[in-house]
XYZ file of C-alpha atoms in Angstrom:
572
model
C 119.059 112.586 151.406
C 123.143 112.098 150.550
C 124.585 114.244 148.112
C 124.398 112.104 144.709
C 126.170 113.919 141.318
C 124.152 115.598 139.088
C 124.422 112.543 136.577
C 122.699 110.266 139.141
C 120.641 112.958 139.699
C 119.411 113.108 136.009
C 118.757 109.351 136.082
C 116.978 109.249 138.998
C 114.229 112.258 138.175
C 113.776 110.179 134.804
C 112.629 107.032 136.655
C 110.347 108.800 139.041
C 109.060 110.646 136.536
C 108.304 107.514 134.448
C 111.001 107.434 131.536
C 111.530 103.368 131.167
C 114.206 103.274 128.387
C 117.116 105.681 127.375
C 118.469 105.050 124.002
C 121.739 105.995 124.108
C 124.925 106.468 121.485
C 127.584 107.221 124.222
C 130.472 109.932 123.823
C 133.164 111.922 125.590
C 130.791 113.731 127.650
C 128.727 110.933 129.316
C 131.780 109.328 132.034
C 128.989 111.194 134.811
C 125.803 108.844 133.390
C 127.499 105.907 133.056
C 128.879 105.823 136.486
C 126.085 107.110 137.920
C 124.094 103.911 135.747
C 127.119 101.309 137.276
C 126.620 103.032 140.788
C 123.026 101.827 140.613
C 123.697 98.603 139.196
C 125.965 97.744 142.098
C 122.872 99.162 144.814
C 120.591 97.484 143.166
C 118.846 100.483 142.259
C 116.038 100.938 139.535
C 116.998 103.078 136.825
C 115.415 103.263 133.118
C 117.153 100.616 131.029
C 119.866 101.848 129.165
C 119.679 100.396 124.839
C 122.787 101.233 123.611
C 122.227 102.388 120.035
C 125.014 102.815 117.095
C 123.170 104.815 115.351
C 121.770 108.149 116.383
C 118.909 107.838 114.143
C 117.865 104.252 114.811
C 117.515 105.535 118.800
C 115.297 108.176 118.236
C 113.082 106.278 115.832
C 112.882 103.290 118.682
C 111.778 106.235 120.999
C 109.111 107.030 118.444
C 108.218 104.014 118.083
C 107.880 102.842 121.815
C 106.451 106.100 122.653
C 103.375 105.896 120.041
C 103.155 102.023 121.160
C 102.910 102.955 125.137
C 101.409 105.869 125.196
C 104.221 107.246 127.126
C 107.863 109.501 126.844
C 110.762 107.694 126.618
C 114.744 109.497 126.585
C 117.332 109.483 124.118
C 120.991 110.423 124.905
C 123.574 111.381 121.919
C 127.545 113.010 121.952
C 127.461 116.881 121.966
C 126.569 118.695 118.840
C 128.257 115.612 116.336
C 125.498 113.075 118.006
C 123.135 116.154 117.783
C 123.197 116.165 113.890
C 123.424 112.696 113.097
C 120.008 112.864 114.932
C 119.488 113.115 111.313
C 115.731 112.964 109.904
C 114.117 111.354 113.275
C 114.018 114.973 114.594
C 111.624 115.692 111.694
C 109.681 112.799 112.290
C 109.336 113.439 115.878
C 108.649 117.022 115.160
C 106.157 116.515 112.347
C 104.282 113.583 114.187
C 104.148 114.925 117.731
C 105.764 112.455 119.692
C 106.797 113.459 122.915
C 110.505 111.900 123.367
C 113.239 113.506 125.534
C 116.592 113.855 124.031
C 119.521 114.716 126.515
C 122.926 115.630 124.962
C 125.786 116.226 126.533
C 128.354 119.446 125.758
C 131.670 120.050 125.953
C 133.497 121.216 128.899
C 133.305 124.048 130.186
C 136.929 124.775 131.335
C 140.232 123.444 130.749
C 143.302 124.030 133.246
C 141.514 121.070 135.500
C 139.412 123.921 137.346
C 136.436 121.549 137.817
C 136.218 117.597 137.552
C 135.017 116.901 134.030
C 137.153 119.583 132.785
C 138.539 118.887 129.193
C 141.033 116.115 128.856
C 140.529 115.247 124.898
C 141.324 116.986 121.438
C 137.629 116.483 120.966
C 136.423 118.812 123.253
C 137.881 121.949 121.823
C 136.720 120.531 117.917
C 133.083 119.560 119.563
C 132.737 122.749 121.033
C 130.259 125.118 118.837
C 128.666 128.452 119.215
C 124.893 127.123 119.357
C 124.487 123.506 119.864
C 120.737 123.657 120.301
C 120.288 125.476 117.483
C 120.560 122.467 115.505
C 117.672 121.431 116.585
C 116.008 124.389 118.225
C 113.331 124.261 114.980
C 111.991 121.584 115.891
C 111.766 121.273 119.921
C 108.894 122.277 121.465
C 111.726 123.286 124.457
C 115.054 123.816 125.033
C 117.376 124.440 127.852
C 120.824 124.202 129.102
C 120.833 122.423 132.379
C 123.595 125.405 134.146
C 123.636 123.443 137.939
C 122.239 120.427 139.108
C 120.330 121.569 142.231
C 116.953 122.588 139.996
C 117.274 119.436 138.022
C 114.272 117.600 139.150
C 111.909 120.842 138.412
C 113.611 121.416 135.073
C 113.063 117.164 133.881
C 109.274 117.803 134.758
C 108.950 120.775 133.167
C 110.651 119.675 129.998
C 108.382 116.368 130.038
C 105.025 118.410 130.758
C 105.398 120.542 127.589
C 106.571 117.178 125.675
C 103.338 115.557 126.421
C 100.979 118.946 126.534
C 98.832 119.247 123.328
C 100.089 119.333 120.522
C 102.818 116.788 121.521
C 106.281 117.213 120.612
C 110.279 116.299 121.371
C 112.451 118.609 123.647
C 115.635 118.911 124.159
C 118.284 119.305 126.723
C 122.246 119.141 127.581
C 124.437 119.888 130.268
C 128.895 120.043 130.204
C 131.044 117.215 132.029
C 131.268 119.162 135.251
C 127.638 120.338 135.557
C 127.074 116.595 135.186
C 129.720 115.862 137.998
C 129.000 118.492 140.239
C 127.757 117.476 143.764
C 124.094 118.374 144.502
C 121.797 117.598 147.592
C 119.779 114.465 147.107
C 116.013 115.565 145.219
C 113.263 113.460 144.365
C 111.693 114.633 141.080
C 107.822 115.399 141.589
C 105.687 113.776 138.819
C 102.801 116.089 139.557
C 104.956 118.832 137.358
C 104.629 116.620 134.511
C 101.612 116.012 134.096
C 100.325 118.044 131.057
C 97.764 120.387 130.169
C 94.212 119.132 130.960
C 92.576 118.392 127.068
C 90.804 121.770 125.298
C 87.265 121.400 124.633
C 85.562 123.211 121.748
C 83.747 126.365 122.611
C 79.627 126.185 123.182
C 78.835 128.645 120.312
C 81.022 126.249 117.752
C 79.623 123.362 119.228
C 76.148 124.553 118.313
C 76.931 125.661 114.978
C 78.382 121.883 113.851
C 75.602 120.330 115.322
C 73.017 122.415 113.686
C 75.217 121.739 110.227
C 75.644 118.383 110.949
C 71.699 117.837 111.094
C 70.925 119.752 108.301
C 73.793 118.485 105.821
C 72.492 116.343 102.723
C 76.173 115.050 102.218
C 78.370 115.324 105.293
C 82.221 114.071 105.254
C 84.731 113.324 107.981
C 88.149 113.414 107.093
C 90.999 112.566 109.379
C 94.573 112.141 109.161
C 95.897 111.145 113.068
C 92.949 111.074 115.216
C 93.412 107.689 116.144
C 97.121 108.510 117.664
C 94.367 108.390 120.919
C 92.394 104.565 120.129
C 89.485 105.821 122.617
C 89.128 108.459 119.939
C 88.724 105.876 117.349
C 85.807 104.839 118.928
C 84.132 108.278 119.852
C 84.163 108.908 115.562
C 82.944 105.717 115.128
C 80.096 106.592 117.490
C 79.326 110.073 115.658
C 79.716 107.999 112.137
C 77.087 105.727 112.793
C 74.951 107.842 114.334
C 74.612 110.710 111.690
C 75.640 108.081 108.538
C 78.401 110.102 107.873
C 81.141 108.558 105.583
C 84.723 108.980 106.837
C 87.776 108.856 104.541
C 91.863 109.516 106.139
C 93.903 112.166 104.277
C 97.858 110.579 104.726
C 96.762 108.809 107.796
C 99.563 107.894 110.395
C 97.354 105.574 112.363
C 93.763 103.611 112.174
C 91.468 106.744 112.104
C 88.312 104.211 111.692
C 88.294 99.804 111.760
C 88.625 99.511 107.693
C 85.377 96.997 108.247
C 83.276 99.890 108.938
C 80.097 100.314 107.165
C 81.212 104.572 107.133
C 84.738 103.831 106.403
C 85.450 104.998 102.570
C 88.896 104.761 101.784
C 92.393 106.744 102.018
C 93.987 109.351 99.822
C 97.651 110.110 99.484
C 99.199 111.391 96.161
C 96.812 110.253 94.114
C 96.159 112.846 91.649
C 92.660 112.632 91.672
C 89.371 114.333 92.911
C 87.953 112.256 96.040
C 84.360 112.381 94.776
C 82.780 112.783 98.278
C 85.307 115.812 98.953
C 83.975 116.660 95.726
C 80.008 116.642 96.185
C 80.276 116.893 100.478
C 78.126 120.541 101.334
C 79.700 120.358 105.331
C 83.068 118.894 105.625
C 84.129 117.782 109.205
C 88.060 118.312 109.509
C 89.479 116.148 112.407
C 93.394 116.152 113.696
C 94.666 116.371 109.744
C 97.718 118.727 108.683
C 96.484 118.341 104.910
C 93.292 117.198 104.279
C 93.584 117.695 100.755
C 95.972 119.069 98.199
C 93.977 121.467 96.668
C 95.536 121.750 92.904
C 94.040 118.150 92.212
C 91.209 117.631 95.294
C 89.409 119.577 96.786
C 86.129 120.321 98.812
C 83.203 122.415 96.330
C 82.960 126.014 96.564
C 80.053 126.275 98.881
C 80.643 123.339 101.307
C 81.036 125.053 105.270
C 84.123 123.562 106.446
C 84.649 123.119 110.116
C 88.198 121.912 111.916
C 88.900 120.587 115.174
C 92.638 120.067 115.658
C 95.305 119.093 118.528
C 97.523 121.657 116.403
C 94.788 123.894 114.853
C 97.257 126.488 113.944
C 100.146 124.262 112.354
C 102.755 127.325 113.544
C 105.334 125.148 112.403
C 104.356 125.187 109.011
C 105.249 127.973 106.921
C 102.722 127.840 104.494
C 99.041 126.458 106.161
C 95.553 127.742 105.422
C 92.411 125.913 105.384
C 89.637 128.432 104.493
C 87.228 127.463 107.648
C 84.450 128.761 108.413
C 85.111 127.617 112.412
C 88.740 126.212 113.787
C 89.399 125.350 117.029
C 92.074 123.958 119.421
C 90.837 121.023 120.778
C 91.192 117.518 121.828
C 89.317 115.212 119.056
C 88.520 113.161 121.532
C 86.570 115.519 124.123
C 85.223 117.044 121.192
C 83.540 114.229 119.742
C 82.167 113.534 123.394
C 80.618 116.860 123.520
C 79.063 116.474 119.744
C 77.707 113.011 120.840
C 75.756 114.582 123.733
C 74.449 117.335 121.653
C 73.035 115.150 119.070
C 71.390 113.311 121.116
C 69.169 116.171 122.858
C 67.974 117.239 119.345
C 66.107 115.762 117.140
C 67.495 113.943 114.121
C 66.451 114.352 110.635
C 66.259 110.119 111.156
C 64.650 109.771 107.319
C 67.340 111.657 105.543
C 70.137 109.822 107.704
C 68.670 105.936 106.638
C 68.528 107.323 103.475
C 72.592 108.382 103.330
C 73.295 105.499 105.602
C 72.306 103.063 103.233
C 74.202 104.918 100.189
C 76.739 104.559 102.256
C 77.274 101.500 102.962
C 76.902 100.482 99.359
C 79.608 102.390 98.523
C 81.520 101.082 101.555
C 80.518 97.211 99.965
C 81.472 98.287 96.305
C 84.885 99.094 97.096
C 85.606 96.059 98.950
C 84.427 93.514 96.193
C 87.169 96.564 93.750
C 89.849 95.756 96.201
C 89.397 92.273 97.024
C 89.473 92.210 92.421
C 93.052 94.037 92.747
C 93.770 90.981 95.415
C 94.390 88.180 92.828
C 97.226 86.130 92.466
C 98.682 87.514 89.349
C 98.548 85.430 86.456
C 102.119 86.343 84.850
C 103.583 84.489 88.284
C 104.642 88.120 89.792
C 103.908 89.536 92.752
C 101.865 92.406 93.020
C 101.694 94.928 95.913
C 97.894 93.917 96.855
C 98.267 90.399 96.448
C 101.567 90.447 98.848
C 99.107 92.350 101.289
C 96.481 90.154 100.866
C 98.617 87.360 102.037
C 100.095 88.778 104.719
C 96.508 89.685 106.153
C 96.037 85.730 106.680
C 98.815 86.627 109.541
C 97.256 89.197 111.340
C 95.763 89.103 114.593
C 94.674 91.446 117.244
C 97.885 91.590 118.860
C 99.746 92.561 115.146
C 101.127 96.061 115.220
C 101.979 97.919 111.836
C 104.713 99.931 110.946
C 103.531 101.455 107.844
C 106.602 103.036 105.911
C 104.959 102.204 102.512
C 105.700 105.438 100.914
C 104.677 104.933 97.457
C 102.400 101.825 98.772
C 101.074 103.609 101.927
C 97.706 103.322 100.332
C 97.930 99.913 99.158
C 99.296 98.936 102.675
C 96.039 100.627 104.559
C 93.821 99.065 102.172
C 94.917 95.532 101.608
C 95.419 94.543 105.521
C 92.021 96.153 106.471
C 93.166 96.566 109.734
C 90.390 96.973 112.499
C 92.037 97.452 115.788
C 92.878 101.464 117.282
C 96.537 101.335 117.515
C 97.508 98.302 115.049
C 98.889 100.549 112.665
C 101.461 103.232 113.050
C 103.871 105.859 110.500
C 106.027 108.316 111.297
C 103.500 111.524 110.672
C 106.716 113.199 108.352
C 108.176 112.497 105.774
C 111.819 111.676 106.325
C 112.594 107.905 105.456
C 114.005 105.525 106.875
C 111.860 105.342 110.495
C 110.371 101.800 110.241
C 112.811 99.702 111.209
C 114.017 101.418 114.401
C 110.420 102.642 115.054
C 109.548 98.426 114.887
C 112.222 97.514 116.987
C 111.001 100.542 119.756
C 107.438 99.288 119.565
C 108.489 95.623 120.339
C 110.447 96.684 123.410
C 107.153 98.444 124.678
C 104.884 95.520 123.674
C 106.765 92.044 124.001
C 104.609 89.507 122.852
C 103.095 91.755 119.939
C 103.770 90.578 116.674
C 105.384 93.070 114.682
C 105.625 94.290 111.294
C 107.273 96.472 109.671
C 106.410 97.565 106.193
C 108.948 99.874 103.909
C 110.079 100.234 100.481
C 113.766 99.526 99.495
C 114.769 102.885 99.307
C 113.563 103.384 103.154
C 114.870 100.101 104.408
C 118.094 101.830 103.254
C 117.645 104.607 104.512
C 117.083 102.662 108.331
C 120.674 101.960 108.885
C 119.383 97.956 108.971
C 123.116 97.125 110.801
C 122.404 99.122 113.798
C 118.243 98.045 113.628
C 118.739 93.881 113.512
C 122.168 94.049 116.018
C 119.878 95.938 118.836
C 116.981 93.573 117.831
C 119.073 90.490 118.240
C 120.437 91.932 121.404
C 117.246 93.157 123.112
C 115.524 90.028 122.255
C 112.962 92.398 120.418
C 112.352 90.650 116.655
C 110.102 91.619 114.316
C 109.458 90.825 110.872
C 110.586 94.046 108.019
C 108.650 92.716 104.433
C 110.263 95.134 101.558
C 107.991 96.497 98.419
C 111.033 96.345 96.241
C 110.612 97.987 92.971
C 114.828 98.514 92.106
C 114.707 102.008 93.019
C 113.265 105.284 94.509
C 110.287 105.111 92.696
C 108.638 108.161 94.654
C 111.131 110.838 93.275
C 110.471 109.611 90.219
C 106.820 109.846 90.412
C 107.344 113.523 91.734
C 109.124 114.321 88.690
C 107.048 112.476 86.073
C 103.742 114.104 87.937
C 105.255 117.350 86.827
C 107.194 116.598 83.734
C 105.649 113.676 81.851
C 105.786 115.371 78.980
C 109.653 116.753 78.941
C 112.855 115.114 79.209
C 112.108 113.596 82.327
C 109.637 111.243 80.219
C 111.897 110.479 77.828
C 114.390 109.473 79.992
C 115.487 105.861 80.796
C 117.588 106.606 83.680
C 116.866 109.132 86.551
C 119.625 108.035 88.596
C 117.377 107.042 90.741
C 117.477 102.677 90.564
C 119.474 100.666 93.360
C 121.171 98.318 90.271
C 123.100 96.330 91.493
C 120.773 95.184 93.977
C 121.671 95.314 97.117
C 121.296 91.681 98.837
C 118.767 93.351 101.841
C 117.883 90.039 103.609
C 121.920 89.477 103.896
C 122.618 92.364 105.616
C 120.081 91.734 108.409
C 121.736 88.270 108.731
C 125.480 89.310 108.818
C 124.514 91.693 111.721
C 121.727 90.252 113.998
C 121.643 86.809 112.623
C 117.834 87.365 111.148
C 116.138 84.993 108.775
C 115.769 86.609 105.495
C 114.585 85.504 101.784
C 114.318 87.424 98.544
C 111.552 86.260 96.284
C 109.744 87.444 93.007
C 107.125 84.608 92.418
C 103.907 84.741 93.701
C 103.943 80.878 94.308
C 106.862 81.936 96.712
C 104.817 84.493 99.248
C 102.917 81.778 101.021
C 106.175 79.581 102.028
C 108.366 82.133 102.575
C 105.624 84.145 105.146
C 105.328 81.013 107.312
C 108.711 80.724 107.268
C 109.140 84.281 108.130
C 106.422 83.977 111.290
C 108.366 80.768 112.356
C 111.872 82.967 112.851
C 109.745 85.468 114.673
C 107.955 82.331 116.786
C 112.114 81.343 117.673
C 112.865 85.010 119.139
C 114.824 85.823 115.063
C 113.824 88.846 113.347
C 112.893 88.324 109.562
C 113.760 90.161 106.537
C 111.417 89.491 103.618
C 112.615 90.998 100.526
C 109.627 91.206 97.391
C 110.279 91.927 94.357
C 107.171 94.138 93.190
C 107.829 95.480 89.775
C 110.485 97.343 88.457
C 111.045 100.736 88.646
């Protein structure tokens, strides 16, 4: 093949290798990509699409976001070390919620009398130029590596993607300087067969046996999950297991549909709540599935003598400080395979079939009694404001199969999970971590994957803030990818004032009347989606006003207009 730059290069491997979309905040150090990207455009030759993003943080949320909607990698592309950092809180995200994504930054020049093309020709590149870019980042890539020449850069793209999308998932991150990018290489295809990533781990035979012997002989079994359903086939594998052995399931800070909320097993969702789960409470074998905390043990936790057993993607959490569980049997595996293999050993043994009736109908009364308690929080309230549930319970009139969630509730996560009663593996998503402001770039990355989806995104009005909603609605309106944001706006951060109160209730935090912590003068939230991508938007307070201004909303979305729906839900 002809001799193509390294930049083109780059490009190329990415397509072969599957990459569709590079979200990209251009610099100084990208003149090699972009025309390598115009020398294609003029072939005619298929590259991933380029989004231009103007905000660092926005484009690696939309690579979250398409990446947990398709399954797949995607690339982002930021300016040297300063693009690097305003990365911002999305690295955490990605990190913390294992989601493979690609970022690619470029570095300043290597030389400066001229000695190569790309050499340094700005003020910039001596200010730009640092002692350890990756180390920005370095805590929280699963890889690293500074592409040195261009003639391994095919091996080096597959390499990086294979750990990205090996078990437990994660970002990586590369860069290469101006000339390494401009340098001349022999033409390379990329070979996708280096990509492909680790074959799933199954659980051992000897643990196997032992959870299937506990299983059978349990009186009170528990699941608890957190992000099992990141795979939906696993969703249905637990529901299999649930049903079969009448064991109730409850999510621990899920990030995804664990179990269809309609589910006879299904039993609710704990966050912050600082309160003992009862079943946690009274379970004798508790069944630990993909969750980094599946309780917060200084107000929930399992009894003394219940024998804990965890199956996790990441059953070591090595990026966490702090971690222990107190299992009697952990293992590395995929939730998935596992459940297969604990399916097909339960059904060679006999099954104590009286006891499981017995639990199975408990069960579902339980299941039945908490559905008439939350269809009773549901009502339309009778001072004429709008409560969290009731805005829920409205918006679940507009759900259908094809409705993806982008659940950035924070301190309405719960209500969120429990008031839409979503059934469908994959309808909702969150970011797995726990910096804000994901939802509305994650929302606009999920409707690029899935056009035609209907797409919400769900935040408080701290995080919608915190989203950079100029750069989210301009690359909405310009990617003809809308979706609809609906705001739980309480005036405030209402979470870090929770935190505090949950801790000082008593002291001067308690007393106080001001925490510094509410958004007065409000900030007009609809406007600002308006003034830059031309979205409908309301503000309302009544609950006589949800009804209207939801159709309304879903008509905007109907015309190809995003729609900002901002709800007054209390104050904080």
């Amino acid at each position: 093949m002809p001799n193509q730059t390294t930049a083109a290069l780059l490009l190329q491997s990415l397509q072969q290798l599957g990459v569709e979309f590079l979200f990209a905040n251009l610099g100084s150090d990208h003149p090699p990509l972009l025309e390598a990207l115009e020398q294609a455009r003029e072939q005619g030759r298929a590259l991933p699409r380029l989004i231009t993003c103007p905000n660092e943080m926005v484009a690696l949320s939309a690579a979250h976001g398409c990446a947990l909607a398709g399954g797949r990698p995607q690339a982002v592309i930021v300016h040297v070390e300063c693009g690097t950092q305003a990365l911002a809180g999305a690295v955490h995200n990605a990190a913390r919620g294992r989601v493979p994504v690609l970022i690619f930054a470029g570095a300043s020049p290597l030389t400066q009398e001229g000695e190569l093309r790309g050499s340094r020709n700005e003020f910039i590149h001596w200010i730009q130029d640092v002692h350890d870019q990756h180390g920005i980042v370095r805590g929280y890539m699963k890889y690293d590596y500074e592409i040195r020449v261009g003639h391994n850069l095919p091996q080096v793209l597959a390499r990086a993607l294979r750990i990205a999308c090996s078990a437990p998932q994660g970002p990586v991150y590369l860069s290469a300087a101006r000339e390494v990018l401009e340098q001349e290489v022999p033409g390379l295809d990329a070979q996708p067969l280096l990509a492909r990533p680790l074959e799933p781990l199954a659980l051992a035979p000897a643990m196997l046996g032992e959870l299937a012997d506990a299983l059978c002989e349990a009186r009170s079994p528990l699941i608890v999950s957190s992000h099992l359903g990141r795979r939906p086939e696993a969703v249905r594998a637990l529901q299999r297991l649930s049903t079969r052995m009448a064991i109730p399931v409850c999510e621990s800070a899920p990030s995804c549909l664990n179990l269809p909320t309609d589910d006879p097993m299904y039993l609710g969702n704990q966050w912050n709540q600082p309160v003992q789960n009862p079943l946690l409470a009274e379970a004798d074998v508790v069944l630990v599935l993909d969750s980094d905390v599946p309780w917060i043990p200084t107000v929930n936790r399992p009894r003394r003598d219940a024998r804990i057993f965890h199956i996790d993607v990441d059953a070591l959490k090595q990026a966490m400080p702090l971690w222990y569980l107190g299992a009697e049997r952990s293992a590395q595996a995929d939730a998935l395979c596992a459940l297969e293999q604990l399916d097909a050993e339960l059904q060679r043994r006999p099954l104590p079939l009286q006891a499981i009736e017995q639990r199975r109908a408990r069960i579902a009364a339980l299941h039945a009694r908490r559905d008439q308690e939350l269809a009773a929080l549901e009502a339309r309230p009778g001072d004429g404001g709008i409560t969290p549930e009731y805005l829920c319970a409205c918006l679940r009139a507009h759900v259908d199969a094809d409705t993806i969630v982008c659940n950035e509730g924070i301190s309405n996560y719960h209500t969120v999970i429990n008031h839409l009663r979503l059934t469908e593996p994959g309808s909702l998503l969150a970011s797995g971590g726990g910096s804000l402001g994901w939802s509305g770039g994650a929302a606009f990355g999920v409707g690029l994957m899935r056009p035609g989806s209907k797409v919400i995104a769900l935040c408080g009005d701290g995080s919608y803030l915190f989203s950079v909603p100029s750069s989210v609605h301009w690359m909405a309106r310009r990617y003809a990818a809308p979706f609809l944001t609906v705001i739980f706006n309480n005036g405030g951060w209402k979470s870090p004032k929770l935190s505090a109160l949950a801790l000082h209730a008593e002291d001067a935090v308690g007393r106080a009347e001001d925490l510094g912590m509410s958004f007065e003068p409000a900030p007009d939230h609809a406007a600002i989606a308006a003034a830059a991508g031309g979205a409908w938007g309301r503000r309302i307070g009544r609950a006589d006003e949800v009804e209207p201004a939801l159709r309304d909303a879903f008509a905007a979305l109907a015309e190809g207009r995003a729609a900002v729906l901002d709800v007054q839900v209390g104050a904080l």
